Short mmCIF file of C-alpha atoms in Angstrom, two decimals:
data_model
loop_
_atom_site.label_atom_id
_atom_site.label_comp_id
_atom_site.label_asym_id
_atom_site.label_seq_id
_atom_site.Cartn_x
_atom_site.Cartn_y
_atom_site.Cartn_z
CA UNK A 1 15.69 20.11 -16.98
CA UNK A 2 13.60 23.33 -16.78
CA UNK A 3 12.35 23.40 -20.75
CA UNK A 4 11.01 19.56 -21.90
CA UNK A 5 8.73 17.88 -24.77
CA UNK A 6 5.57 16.46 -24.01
CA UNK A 7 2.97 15.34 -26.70
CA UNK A 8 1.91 18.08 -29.03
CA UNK A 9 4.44 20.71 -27.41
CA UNK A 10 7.27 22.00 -25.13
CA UNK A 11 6.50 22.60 -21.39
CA UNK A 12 8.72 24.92 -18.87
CA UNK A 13 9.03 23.38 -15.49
CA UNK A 14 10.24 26.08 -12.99
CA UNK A 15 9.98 27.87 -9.61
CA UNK A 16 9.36 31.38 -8.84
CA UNK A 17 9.12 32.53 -5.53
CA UNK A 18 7.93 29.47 -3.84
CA UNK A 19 5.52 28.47 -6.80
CA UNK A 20 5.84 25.55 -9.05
CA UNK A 21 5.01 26.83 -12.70
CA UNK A 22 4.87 23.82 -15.29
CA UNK A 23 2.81 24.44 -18.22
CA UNK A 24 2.78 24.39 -21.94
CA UNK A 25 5.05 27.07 -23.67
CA UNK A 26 5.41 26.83 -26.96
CA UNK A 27 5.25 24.70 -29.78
CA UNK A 28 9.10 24.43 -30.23
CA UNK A 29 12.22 24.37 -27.71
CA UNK A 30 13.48 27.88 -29.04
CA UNK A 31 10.39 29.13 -28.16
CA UNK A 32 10.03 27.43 -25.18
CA UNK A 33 13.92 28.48 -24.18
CA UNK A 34 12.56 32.53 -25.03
CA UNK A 35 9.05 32.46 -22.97
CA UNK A 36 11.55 30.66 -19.93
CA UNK A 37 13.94 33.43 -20.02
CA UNK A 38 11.08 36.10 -20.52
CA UNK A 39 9.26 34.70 -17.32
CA UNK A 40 12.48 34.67 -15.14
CA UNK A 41 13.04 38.64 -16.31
CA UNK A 42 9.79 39.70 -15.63
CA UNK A 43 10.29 37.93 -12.56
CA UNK A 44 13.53 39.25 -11.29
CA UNK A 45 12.19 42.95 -12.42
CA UNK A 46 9.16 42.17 -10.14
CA UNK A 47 6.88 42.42 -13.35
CA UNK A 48 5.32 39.21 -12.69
CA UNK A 49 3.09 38.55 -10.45
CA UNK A 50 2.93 35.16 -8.41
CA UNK A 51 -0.43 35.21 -8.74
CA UNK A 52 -0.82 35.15 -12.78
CA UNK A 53 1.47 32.15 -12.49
CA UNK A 54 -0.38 30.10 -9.44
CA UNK A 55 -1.73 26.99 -9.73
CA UNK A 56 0.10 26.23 -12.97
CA UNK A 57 0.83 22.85 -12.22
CA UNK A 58 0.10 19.64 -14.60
CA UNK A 59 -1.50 16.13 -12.93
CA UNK A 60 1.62 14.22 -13.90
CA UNK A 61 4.45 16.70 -12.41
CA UNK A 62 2.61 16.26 -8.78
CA UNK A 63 2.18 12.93 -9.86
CA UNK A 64 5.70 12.20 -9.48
CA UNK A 65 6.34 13.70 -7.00
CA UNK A 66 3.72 11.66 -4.92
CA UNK A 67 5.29 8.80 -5.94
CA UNK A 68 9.12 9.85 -5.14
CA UNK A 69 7.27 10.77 -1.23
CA UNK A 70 5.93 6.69 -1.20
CA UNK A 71 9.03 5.54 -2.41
CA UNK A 72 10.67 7.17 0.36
CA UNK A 73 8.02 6.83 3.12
CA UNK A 74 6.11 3.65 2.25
CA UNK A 75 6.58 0.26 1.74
CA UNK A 76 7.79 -1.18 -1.44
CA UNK A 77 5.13 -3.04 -2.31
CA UNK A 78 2.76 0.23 -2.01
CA UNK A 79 5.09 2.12 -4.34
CA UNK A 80 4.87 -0.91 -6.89
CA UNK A 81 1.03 -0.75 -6.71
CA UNK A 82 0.50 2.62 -7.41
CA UNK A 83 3.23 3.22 -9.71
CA UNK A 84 1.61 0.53 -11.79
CA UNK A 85 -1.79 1.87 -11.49
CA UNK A 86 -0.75 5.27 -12.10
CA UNK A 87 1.34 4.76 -15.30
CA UNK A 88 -1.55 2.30 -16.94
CA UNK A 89 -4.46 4.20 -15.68
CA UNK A 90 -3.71 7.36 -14.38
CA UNK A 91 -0.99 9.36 -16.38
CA UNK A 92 -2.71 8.45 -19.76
CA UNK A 93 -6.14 9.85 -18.98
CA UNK A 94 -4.87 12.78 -16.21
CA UNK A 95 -0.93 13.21 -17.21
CA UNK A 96 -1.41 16.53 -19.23
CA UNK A 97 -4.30 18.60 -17.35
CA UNK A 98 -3.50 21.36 -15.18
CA UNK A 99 -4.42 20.13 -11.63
CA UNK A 100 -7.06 23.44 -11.28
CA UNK A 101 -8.79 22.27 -14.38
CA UNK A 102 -9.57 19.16 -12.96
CA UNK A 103 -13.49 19.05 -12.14
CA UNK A 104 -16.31 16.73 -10.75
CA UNK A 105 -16.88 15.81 -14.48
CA UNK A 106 -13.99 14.95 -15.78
CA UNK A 107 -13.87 12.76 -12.51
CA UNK A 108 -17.06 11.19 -13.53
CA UNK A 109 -15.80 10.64 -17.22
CA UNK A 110 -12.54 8.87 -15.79
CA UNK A 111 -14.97 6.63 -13.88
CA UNK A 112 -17.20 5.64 -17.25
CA UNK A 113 -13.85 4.97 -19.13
CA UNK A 114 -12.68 2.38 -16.75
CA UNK A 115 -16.09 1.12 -16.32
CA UNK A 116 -16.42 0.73 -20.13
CA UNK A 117 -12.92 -1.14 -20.30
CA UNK A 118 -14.70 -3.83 -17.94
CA UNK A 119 -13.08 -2.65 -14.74
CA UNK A 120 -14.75 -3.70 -11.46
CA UNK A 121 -15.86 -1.22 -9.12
CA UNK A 122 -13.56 -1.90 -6.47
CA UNK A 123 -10.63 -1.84 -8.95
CA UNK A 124 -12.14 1.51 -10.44
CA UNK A 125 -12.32 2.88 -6.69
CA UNK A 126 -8.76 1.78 -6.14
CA UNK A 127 -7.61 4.05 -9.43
CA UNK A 128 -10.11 6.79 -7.96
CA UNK A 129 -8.38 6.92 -4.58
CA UNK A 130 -4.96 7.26 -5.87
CA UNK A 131 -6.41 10.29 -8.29
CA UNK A 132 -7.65 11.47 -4.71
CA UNK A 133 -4.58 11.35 -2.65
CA UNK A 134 -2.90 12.65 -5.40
CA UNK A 135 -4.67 15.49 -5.29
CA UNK A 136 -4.58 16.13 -1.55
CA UNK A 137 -0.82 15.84 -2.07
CA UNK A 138 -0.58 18.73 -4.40
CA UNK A 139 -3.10 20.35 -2.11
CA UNK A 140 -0.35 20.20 0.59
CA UNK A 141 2.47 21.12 -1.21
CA UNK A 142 0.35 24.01 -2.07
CA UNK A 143 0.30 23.20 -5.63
CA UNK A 144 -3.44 24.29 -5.48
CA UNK A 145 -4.89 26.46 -3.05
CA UNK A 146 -7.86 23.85 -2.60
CA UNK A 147 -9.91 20.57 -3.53
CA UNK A 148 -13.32 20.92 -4.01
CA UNK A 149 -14.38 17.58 -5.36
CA UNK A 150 -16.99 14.84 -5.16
CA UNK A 151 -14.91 12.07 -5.67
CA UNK A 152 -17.12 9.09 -7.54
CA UNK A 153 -17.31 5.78 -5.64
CA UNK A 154 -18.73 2.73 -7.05
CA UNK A 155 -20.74 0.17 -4.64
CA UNK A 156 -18.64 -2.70 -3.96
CA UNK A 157 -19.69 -6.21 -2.71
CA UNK A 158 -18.73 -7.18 0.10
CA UNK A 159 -15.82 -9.30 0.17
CA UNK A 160 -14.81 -11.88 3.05
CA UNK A 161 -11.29 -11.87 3.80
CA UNK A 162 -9.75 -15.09 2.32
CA UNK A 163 -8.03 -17.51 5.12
CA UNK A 164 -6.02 -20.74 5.92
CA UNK A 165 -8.38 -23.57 7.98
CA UNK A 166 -6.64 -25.32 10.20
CA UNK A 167 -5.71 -28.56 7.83
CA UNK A 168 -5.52 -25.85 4.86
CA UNK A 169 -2.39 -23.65 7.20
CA UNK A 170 -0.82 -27.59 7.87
CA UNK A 171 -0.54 -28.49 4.44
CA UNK A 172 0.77 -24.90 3.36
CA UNK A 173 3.55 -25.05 5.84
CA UNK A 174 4.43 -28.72 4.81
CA UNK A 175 5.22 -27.80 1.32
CA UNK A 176 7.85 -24.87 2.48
CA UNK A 177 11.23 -26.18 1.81
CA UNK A 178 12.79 -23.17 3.01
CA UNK A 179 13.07 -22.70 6.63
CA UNK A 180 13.27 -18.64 7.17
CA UNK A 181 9.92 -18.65 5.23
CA UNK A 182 8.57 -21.50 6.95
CA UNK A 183 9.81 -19.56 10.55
CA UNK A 184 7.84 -16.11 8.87
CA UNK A 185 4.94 -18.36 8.23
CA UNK A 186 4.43 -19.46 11.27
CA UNK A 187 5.40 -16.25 13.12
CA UNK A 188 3.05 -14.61 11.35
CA UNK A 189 0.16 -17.32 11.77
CA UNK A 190 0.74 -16.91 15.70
CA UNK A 191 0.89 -12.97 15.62
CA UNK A 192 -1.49 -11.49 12.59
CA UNK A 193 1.53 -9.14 12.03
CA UNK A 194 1.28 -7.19 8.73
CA UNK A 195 4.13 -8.15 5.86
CA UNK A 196 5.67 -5.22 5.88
CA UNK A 197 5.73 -5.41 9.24
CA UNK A 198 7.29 -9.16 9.40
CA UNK A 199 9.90 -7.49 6.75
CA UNK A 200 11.23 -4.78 8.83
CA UNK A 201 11.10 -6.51 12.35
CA UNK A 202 14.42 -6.41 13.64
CA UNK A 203 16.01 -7.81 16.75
CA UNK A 204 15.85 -4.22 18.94
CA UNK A 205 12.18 -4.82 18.55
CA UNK A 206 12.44 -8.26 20.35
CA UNK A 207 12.02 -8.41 24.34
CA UNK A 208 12.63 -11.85 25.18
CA UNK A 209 12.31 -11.18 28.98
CA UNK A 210 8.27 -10.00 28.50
CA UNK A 211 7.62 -12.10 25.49
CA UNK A 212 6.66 -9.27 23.71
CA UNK A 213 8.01 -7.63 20.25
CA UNK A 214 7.46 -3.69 19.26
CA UNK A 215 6.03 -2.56 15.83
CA UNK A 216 8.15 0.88 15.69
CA UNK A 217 9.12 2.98 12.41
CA UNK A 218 12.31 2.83 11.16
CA UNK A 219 14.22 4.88 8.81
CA UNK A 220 13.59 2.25 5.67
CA UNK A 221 9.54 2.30 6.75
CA UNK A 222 6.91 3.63 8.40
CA UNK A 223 3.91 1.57 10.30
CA UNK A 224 0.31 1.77 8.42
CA UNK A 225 -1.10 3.43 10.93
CA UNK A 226 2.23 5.87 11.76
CA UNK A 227 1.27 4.76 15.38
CA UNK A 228 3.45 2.16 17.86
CA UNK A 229 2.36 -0.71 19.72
CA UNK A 230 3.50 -3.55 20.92
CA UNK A 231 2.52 -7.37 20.53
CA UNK A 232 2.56 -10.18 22.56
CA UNK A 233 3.88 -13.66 22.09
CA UNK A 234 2.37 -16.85 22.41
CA UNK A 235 4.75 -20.12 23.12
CA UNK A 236 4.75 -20.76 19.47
CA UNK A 237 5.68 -17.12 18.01
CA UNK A 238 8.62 -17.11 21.23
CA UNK A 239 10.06 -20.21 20.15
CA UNK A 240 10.22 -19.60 16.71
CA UNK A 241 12.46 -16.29 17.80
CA UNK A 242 14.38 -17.69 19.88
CA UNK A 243 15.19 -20.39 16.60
CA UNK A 244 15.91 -17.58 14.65
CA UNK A 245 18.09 -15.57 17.20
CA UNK A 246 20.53 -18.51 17.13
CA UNK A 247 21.43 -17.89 13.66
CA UNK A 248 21.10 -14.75 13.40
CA UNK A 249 23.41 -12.71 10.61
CA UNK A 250 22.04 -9.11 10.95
CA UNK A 251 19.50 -6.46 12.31
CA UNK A 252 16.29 -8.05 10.36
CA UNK A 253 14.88 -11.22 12.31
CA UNK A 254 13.63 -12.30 8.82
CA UNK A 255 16.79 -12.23 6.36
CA UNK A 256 19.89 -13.64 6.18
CA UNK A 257 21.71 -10.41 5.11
CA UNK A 258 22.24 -7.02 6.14
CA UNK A 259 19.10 -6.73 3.76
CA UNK A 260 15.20 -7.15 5.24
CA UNK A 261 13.46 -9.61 2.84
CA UNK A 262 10.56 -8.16 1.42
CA UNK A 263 8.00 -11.00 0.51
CA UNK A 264 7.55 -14.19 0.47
CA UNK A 265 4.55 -14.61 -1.45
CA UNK A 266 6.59 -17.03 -4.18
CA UNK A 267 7.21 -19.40 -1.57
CA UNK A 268 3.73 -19.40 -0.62
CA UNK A 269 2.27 -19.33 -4.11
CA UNK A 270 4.88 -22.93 -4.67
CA UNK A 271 3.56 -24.40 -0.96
CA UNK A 272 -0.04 -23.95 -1.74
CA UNK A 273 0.34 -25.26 -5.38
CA UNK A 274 2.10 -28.75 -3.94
CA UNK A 275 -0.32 -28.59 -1.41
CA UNK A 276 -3.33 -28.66 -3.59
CA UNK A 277 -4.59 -25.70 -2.10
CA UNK A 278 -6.82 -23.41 -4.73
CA UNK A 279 -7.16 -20.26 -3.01
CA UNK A 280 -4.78 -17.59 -4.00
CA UNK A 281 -2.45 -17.29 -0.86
CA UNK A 282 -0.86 -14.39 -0.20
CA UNK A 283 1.56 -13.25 2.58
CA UNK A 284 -1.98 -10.73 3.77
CA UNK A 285 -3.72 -14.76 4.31
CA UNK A 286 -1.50 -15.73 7.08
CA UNK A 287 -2.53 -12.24 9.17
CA UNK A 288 -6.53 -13.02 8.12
CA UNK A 289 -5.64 -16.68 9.60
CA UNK A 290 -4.51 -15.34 12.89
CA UNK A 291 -7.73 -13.43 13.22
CA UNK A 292 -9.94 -15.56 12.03
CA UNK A 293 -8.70 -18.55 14.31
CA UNK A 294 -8.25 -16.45 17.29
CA UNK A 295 -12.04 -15.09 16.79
CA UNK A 296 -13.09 -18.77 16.47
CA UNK A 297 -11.73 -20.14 19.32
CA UNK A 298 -13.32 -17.49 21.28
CA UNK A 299 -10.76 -13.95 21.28
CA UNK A 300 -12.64 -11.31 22.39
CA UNK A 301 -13.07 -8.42 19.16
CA UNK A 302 -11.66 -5.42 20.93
CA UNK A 303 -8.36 -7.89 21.95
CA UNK A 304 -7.87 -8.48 18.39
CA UNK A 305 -8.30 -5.02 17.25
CA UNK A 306 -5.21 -3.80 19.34
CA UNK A 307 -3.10 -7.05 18.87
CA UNK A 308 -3.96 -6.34 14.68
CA UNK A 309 -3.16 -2.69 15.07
CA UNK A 310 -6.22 -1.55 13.34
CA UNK A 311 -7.93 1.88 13.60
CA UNK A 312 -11.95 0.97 13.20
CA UNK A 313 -13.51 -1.82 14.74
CA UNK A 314 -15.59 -2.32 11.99
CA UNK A 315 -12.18 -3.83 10.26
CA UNK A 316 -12.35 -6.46 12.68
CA UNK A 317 -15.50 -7.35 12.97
CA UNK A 318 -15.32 -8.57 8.77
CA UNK A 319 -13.13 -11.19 10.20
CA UNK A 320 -16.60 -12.31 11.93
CA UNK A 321 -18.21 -13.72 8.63
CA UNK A 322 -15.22 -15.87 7.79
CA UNK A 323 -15.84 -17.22 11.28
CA UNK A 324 -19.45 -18.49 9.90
CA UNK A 325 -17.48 -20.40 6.82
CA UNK A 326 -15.33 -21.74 9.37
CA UNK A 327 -18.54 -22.91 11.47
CA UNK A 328 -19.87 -24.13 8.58
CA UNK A 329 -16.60 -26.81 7.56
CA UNK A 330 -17.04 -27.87 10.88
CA UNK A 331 -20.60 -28.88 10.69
CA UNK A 332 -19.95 -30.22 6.86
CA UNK A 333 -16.86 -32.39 8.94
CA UNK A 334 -18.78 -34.37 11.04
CA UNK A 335 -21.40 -34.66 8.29
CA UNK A 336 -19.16 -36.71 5.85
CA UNK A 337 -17.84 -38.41 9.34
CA UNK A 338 -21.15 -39.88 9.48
CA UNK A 339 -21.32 -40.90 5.90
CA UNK A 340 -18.04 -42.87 6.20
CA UNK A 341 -19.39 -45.07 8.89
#
């Protein structure tokens, strides 16, 4: 649909020569219909110039267009976080400006309105960055010729990445009745694999021979980092393959249909409820576990960097404070040991 209502008014959304033209033109869909037909004639009669018509683009038609390219390059569970944040947050405040009208200020006024509404700064960065890449998106569909903006960031605190201890990860896996979540549990325990990564593992990824399994992109998804590597297997992680290749039903290692499973995180919301556990797990725990313990009993950083398939070592080395809280159980342990005699 080229002519369609939006608020106050009609808005034309069309192509000329390459350019994206969606604006507001006119107050009713007759008139709408005329100033359409009027721009196409000028057009075609080469009385229009591509320039008077540039960067005529609204927020919310690159917008969705961002979205369709996650929903066809990213994971799922990506898509559903920033669709969500973009229709509560986003599209009401943004939806209707043209994307060269957009400014350092009214950047700064988004930021005071989710401030005022009690948002915390790392939530209000969150619905900052996804204003930013959707800007850099229409930047490269050349929507806009260019982005000149100070993006606001609030300070965050710094937050500790949330594992399993050892008696903690027992008692989770306990409480999981179902056995291909229990087998993803523990693969992912024994490998820090990402979710998205445990979801589209499939069998051509397994070597059995080197004990090794490859994090490639497949047509369905793409790897964070859009690079390759591959990850070794410890006796634990091997066996729990070879399990799973015995019943196999399909390409995924993790689903029992031609399907890949995507989450798991009611199973392990159920486990660590039965379990009495009171942190909030979440499938991301299991791959903070891995590090965590592997730090602990003495990993070296730069090994768990590559095995993790992270970018900056500085995103390892955060896994190094939740080593101190582990340190710290461990002293607290034999403390109450003590007591009890």
């Amino acid at each position: 649909m080229t002519v369609y209502r939006r608020g106050d008014g009609w808005y034309v959304n069309i192509k000329l020569g390459g350019v994206r033209l969606n604006r507001k033109i006119g107050d009713t869909k007759k008139e709408a219909k005329e100033r359409e037909a009027e721009l196409r004639t000028k057009f075609r009669l080469k009385q229009l110039h591509l320039a008077d018509i540039q960067n005529s683009v609204l927020f919310h038609t690159a917008a969705d267009e961002y979205l369709d390219y996650v929903k066809k390059t990213k994971s799922g569970r990506l898509l559903e976080l920033e669709e969500t944040d973009y229709k509560n947050h986003i599209e009401p405040f943004f939806g209707d400006y043209l994307l060269q009208d957009i400014n350092d200020n009214i950047l700064l006024a988004f930021q005071g309105r989710q401030k005022s509404t009690g948002y915390a700064n790392r939530t209000c960065n969150i619905h900052m960055g996804l204003v930013r890449k959707i800007m850099n998106f229409a930047k490269a569909k050349q929507y806009i010729t260019r982005v000149e903006l100070k993006y606001p960031m609030l300070k965050e605190s710094k937050k500790q990445h949330a594992f399993f201890a050892p008696q903690e990860y027992e008692l989770l896996k306990k409480n999981i009745t179902y056995d291909l979540a229990l087998k993803r549990v523990e693969f992912a325990k024994n490998t820090g694999l990402r979710p998205a990564e445990l979801t589209y593992l499939e069998w051509d990824d397994v070597s059995f021979e080197f004990r090794t399994i490859k994090i490639q992109g497949k047509t369905e998804w793409k790897p964070k980092t859009d690079e390759e590597r591959t990850v070794p297997l410890n006796k634990t992680a091997l066996q729990t393959l070879k399990d799973l290749y015995e019943k196999r039903k399909g390409r995924w290692v993790f689903s029992n249909s031609d399907k890949p499973i995507k989450s798991i995180r009611r199973a392990l919301i159920t486990a660590a409820r039965k379990a009495g556990i009171t942190k909030k797990a979440t499938p991301n725990m299991l791959r903070h576990t891995f590090a965590t313990h592997a730090l602990d009993m003495g990993a070296d950083l730069m090994s768990v960097k590559e095995v993790l398939g992270q970018k900056n070592i500085t995103t390892t080395e955060k896994y190094l404070h939740s080593i101190k809280e582990s340190m710290r159980d461990a002293v607290n342990r034999v403390e109450r040991k003590k007591k009890k005699k």
